[in-house]
Each structure stands twice: as C-alpha cells, then as structure tokens.
mmCIF file of C-alpha atoms in Angstrom:
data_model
loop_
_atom_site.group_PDB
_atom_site.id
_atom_site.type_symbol
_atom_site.label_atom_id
_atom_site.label_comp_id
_atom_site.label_asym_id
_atom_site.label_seq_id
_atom_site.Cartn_x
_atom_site.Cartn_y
_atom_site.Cartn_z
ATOM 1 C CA UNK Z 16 12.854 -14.693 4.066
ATOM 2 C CA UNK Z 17 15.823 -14.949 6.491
ATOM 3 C CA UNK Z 18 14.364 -14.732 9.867
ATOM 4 C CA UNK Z 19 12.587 -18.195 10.527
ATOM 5 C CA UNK Z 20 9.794 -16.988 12.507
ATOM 6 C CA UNK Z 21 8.661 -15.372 9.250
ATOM 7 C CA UNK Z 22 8.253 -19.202 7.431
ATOM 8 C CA UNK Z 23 5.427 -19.899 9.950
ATOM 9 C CA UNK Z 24 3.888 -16.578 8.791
ATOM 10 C CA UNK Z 25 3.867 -17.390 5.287
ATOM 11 C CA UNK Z 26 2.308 -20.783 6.220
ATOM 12 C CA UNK Z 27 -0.515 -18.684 7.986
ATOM 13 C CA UNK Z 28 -1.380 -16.556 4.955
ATOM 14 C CA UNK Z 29 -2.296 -19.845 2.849
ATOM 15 C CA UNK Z 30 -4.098 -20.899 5.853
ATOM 16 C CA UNK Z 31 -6.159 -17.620 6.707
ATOM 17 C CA UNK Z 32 -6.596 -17.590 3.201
ATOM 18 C CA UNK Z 33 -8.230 -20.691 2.701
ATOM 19 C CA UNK Z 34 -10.359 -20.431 6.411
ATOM 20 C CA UNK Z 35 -11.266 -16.987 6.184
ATOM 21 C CA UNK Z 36 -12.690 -17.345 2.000
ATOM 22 C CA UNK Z 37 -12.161 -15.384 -0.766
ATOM 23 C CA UNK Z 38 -13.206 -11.951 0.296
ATOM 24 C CA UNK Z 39 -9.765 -11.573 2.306
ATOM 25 C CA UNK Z 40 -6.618 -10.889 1.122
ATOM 26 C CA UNK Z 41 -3.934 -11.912 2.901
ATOM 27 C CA UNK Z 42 -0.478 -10.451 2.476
ATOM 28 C CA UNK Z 43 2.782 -11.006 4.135
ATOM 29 C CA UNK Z 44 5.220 -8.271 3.654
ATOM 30 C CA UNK Z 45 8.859 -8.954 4.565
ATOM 31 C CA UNK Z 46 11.212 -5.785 5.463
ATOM 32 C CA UNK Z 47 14.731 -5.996 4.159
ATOM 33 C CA UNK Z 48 16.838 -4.377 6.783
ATOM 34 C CA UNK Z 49 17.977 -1.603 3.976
ATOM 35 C CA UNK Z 50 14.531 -0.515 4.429
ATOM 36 C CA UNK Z 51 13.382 -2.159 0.825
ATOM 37 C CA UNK Z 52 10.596 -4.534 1.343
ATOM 38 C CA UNK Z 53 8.722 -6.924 -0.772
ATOM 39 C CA UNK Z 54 5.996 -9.710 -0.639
ATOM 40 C CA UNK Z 55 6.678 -13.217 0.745
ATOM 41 C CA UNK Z 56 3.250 -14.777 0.349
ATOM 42 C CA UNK Z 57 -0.136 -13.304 -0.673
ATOM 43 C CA UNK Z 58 -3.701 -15.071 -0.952
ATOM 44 C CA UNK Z 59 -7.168 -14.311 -2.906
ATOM 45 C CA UNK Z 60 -4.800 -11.604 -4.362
ATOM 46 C CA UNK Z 61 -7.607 -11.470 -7.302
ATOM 47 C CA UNK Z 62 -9.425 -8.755 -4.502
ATOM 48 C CA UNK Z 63 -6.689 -6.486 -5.695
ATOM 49 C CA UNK Z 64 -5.139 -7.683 -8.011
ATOM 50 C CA UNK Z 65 -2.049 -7.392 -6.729
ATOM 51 C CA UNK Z 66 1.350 -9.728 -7.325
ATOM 52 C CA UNK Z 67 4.323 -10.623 -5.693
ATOM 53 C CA UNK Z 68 5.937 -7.512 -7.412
ATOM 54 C CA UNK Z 69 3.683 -5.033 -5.779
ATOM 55 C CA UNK Z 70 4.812 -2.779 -3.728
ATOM 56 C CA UNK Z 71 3.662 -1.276 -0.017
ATOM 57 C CA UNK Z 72 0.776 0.479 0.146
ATOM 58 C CA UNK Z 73 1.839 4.511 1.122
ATOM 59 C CA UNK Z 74 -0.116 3.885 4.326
ATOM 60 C CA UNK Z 75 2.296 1.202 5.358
ATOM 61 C CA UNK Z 76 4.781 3.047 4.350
ATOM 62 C CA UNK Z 77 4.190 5.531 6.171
ATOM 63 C CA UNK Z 78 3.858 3.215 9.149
ATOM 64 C CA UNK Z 79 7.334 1.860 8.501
ATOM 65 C CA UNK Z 80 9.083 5.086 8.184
ATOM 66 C CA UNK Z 81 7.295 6.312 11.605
ATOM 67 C CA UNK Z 82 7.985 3.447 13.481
ATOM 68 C CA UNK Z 83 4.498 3.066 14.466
ATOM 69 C CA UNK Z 84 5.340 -1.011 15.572
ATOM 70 C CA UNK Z 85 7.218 0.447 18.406
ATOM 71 C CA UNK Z 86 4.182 2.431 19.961
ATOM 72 C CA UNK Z 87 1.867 -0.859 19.228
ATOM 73 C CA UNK Z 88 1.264 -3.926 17.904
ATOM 74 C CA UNK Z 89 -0.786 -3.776 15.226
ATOM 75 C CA UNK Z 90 -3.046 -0.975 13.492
ATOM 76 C CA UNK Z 91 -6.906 -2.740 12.687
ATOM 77 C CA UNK Z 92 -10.253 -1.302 10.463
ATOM 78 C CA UNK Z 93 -8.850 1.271 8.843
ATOM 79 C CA UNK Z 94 -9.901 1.967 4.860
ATOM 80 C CA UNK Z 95 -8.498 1.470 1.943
ATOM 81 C CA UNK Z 96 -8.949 2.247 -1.528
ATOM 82 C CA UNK Z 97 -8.065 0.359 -5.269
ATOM 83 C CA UNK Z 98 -7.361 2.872 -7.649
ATOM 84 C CA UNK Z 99 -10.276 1.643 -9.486
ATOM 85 C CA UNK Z 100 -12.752 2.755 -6.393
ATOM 86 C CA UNK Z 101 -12.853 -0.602 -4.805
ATOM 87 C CA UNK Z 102 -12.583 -0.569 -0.868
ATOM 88 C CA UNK Z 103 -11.578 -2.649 1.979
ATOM 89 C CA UNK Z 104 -11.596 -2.581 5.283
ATOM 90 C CA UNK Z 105 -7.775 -3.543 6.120
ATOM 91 C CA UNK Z 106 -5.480 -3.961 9.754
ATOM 92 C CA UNK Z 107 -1.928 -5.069 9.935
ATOM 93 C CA UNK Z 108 0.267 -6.939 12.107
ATOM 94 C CA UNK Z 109 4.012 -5.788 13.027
ATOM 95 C CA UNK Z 110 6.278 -8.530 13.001
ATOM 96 C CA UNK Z 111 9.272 -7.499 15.038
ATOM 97 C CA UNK Z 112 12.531 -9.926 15.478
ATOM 98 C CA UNK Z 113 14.265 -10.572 19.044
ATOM 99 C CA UNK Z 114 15.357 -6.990 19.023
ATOM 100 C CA UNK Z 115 12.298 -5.676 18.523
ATOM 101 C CA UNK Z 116 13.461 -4.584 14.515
ATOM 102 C CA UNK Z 117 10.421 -4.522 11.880
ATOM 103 C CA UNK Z 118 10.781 -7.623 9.313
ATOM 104 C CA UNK Z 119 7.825 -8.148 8.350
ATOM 105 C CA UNK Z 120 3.879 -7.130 8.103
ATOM 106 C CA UNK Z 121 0.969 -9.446 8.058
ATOM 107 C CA UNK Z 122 -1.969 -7.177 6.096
ATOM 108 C CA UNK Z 123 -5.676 -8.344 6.219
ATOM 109 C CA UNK Z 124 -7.976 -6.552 3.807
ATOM 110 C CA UNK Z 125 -11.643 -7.572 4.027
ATOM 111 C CA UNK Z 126 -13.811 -6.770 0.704
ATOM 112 C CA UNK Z 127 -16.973 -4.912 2.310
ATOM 113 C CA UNK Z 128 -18.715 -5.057 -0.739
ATOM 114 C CA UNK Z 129 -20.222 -8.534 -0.560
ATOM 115 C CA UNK Z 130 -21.383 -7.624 2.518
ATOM 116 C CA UNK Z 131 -22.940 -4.527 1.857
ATOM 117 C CA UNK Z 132 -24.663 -6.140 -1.059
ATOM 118 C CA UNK Z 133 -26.213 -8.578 0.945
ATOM 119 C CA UNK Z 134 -27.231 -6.270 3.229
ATOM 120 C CA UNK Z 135 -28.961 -4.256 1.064
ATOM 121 C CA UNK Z 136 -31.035 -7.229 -0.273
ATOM 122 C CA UNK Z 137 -32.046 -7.870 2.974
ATOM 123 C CA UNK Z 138 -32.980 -4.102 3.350
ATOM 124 C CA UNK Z 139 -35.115 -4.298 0.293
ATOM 125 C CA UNK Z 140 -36.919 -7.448 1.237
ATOM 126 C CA UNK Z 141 -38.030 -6.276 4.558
ATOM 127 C CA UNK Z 142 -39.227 -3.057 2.550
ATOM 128 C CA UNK Z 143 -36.765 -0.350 3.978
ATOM 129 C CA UNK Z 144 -35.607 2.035 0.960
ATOM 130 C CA UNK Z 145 -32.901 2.670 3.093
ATOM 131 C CA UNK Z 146 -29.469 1.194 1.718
ATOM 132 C CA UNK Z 147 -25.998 1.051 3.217
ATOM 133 C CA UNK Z 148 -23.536 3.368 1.135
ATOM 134 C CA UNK Z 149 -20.042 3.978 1.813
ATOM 135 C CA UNK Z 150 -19.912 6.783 4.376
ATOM 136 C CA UNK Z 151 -17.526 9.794 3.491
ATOM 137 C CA UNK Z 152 -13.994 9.589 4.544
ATOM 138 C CA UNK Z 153 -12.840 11.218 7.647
ATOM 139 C CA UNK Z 154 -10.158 13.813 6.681
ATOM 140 C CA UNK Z 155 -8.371 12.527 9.694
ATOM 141 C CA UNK Z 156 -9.152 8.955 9.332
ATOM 142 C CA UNK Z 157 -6.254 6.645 8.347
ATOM 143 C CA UNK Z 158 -6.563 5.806 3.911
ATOM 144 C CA UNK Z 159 -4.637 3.032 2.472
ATOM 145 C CA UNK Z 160 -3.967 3.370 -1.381
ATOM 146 C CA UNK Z 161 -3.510 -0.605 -3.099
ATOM 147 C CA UNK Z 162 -0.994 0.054 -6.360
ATOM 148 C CA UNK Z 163 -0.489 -3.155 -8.105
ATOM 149 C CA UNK Z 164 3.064 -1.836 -9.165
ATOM 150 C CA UNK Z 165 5.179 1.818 -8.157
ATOM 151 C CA UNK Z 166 4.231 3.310 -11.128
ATOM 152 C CA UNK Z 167 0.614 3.028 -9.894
ATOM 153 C CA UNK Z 168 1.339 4.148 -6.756
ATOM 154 C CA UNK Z 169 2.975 7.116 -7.976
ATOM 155 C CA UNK Z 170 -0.063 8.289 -10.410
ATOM 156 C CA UNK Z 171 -1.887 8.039 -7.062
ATOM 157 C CA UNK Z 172 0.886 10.121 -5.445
ATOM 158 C CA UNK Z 173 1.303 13.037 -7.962
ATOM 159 C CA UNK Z 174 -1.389 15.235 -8.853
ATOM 160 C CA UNK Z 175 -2.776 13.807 -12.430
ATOM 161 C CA UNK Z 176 -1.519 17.137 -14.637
ATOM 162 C CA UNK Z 177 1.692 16.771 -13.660
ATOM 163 C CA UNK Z 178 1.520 13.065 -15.544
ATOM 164 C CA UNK Z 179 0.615 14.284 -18.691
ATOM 165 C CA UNK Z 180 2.853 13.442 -21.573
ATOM 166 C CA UNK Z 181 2.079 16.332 -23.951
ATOM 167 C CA UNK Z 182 3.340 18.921 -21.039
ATOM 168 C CA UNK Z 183 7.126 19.488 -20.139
ATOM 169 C CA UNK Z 184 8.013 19.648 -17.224
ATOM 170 C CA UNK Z 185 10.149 21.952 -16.024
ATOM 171 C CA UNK Z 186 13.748 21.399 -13.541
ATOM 172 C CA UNK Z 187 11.364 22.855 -10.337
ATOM 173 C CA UNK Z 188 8.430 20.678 -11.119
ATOM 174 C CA UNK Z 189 9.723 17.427 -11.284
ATOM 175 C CA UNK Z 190 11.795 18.579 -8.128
ATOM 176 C CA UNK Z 191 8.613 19.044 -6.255
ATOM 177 C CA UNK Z 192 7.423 15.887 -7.293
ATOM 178 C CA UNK Z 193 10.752 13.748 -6.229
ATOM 179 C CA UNK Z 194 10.312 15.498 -2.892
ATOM 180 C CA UNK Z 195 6.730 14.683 -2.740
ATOM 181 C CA UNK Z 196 7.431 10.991 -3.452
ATOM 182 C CA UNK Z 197 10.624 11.058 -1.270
ATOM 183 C CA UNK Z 198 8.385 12.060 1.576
ATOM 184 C CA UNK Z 199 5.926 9.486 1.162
ATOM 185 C CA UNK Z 200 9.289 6.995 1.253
ATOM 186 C CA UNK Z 201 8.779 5.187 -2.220
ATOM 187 C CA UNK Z 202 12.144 5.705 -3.350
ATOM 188 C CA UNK Z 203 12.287 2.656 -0.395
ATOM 189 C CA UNK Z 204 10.951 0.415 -2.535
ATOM 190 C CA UNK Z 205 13.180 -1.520 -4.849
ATOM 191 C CA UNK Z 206 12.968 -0.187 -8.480
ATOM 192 C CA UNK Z 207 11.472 3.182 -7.414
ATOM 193 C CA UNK Z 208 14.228 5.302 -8.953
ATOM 194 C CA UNK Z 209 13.795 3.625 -12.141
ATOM 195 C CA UNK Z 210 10.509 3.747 -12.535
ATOM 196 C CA UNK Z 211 10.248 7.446 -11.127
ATOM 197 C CA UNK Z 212 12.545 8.294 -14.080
ATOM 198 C CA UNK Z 213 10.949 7.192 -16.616
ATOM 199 C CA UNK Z 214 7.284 8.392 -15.326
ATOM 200 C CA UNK Z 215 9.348 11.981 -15.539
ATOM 201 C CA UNK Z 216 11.401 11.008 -18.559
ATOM 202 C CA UNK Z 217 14.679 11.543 -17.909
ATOM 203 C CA UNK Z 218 17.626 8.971 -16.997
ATOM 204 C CA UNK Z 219 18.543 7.475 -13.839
ATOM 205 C CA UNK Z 220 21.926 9.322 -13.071
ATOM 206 C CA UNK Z 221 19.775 12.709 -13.686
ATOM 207 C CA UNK Z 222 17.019 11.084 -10.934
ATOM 208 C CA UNK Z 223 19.972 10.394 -8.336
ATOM 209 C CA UNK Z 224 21.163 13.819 -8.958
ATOM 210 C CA UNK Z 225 17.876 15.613 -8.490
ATOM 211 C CA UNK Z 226 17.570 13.009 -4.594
ATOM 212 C CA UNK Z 227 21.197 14.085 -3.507
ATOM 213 C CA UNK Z 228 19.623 17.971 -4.870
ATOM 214 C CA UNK Z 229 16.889 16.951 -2.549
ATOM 215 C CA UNK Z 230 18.418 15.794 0.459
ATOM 216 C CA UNK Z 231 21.194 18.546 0.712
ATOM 217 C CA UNK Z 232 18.167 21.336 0.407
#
C-alpha cells in the first residue's frame, strides 16, 4: 500500500463496514502497477466469504484491462453472483493517483437477500401472494462473478467438461482454454499461472510456453 491516499481508504472500509452493518461487504483492492492486484482491507467478508488472498472479480477485471476509470468515476448497482447462487447488488469506486493511474478500487456489495426476505413477510402479512424473486439477468446487463481464490474463478471461467479429471485433454483444448482465461486477464493476478497449470495438469514452464504460443498467434 504505497500511495498514502490509499491508508485513508483502508481506514474507510472498517468504517463503512461497521456504519453500513453486516449485509455490506466492503473491499479495497489495491493495483500493483505490473497490473497484479490484491486486497488491502476487506469487511463483513463472511457475505462472501472471501479473504485477503482472493482475487478480482472477472468483472473488475475486465474494468481494469478496459480502462473504464478513465471514461468515469465509478460503475454503481450492477449484479453479482457467488458461485454458490448468492447475489449482491455491487458498485465500485476508481481510485486514480495524481496522474490519473488506477491503484486501487473501493467495491461495495450489498446482500439483497435480507431485504427481499423482509419484504416478502411484509407481502404475506398484508395478504398479497405476490413475492419479490430475483428478476432474470439482462444478457447485456453488467455480471460480477465473487471467486474466493483463482482456481474458483477459473471453474467459473471454463466450461465445467473441460474440468473433468477422468478426460484428457488434448494440446488444442487446453490452448483454447489459456486463451479464454488470457482474455478475461487472470493470468494478471498473482499465482494465476500456477494455479492454471495445475487445474490443466501440466507444469509451469509447459503453461508459459503454451502464453508465449498464445500471444505470438
């Protein structure tokens, strides 16, 4: 946490945490200027149960590989989704330095569920049978997917037949799948390449190999 302004924000994520309650999570994300990231301070992190090992979401890092801070502030209300079905409603902050680079994000992700439950209880006792669901997802609507670690957020990447352990995978398919992943920019996050290899079994020099493959196509 080099830059000092981003000291103050970890100070507000305890704070927000504590005055907003426990159905927000709080997260700040700090942006090493390789382009690696990680987490400087999180609160109610139970909501996801994420830790100060987990890695972006691909929605923000999608966000940090477009540059969308440069275009605006911050991004508000858009979904997102626990591998587990959970979802929040979540907005970010970009936290740019004097020279208007990204260093950090500040990521608010409200639990609706709560809410909706009470909701519904208050539906039911005024004898509507209506009762507030989850509406679909807009195909063009932003979705945020919470991973608790990479390999998480891979298996939410990669289709699920392609992570089966009893089938072999052959040069081509775990090609398309580095591209896939190198598109979505989690070879950004520190340990990706590791963790990638193992997912597809085979060592790390073979995994830098099949990137520089990759990058020359």
């Amino acid at each position: 946490m080099d830059h000092p302004i981003l000291h103050h924000y970890a100070q507000m994520v305890n704070y927000f945490g504590e005055l907003l309650g426990p159905q927000y999570e709080i997260i700040l994300h700090i942006i090493h200027p390789d382009g690696g990231s990680h987490i400087g301070a999180i609160a109610n992190n139970e909501l996801s149960g994420r830790s100060l090992d987990a890695p972006l979401t691909d929605f923000a890092l999608k966000m940090v590989q477009e540059k969308t801070y440069l275009e605006k502030s911050y991004v508000t209300n858009y979904k997102g989704v626990m591998s587990n079905g959970r979802e929040f409603k979540s907005s970010t902050l970009f936290i740019t330095d004097e020279n208007n680079e990204l260093i950090g994000l500040l990521c608010v992700n409200f639990d609706v569920r709560a809410y909706e439950s009470v909701a519904d209880q208050l539906l039911t006792l005024i004898g509507s049978s209506k009762q507030l669901t989850s509406r679909p997802v807009d195909a063009a609507e932003p979705l945020e997917n919470f991973a608790v670690n990479i390999e998480q957020l891979i298996e939410q990447i990669v289709p699920p037949h392609y992570l089966d352990p009893n089938i072999s995978l052959t040069m081509e398919q775990r090609l398309e799948i580095i591209k896939e992943l190198d598109e979505k920019n989690v070879f950004q996050l520190k340990g990706a390449v590791s963790d990638v290899a193992k997912v597809l079994n085979v060592s790390e020099p073979t995994m830098y190999r099949y990137l520089k493959q990759i990058k020359d196509q």
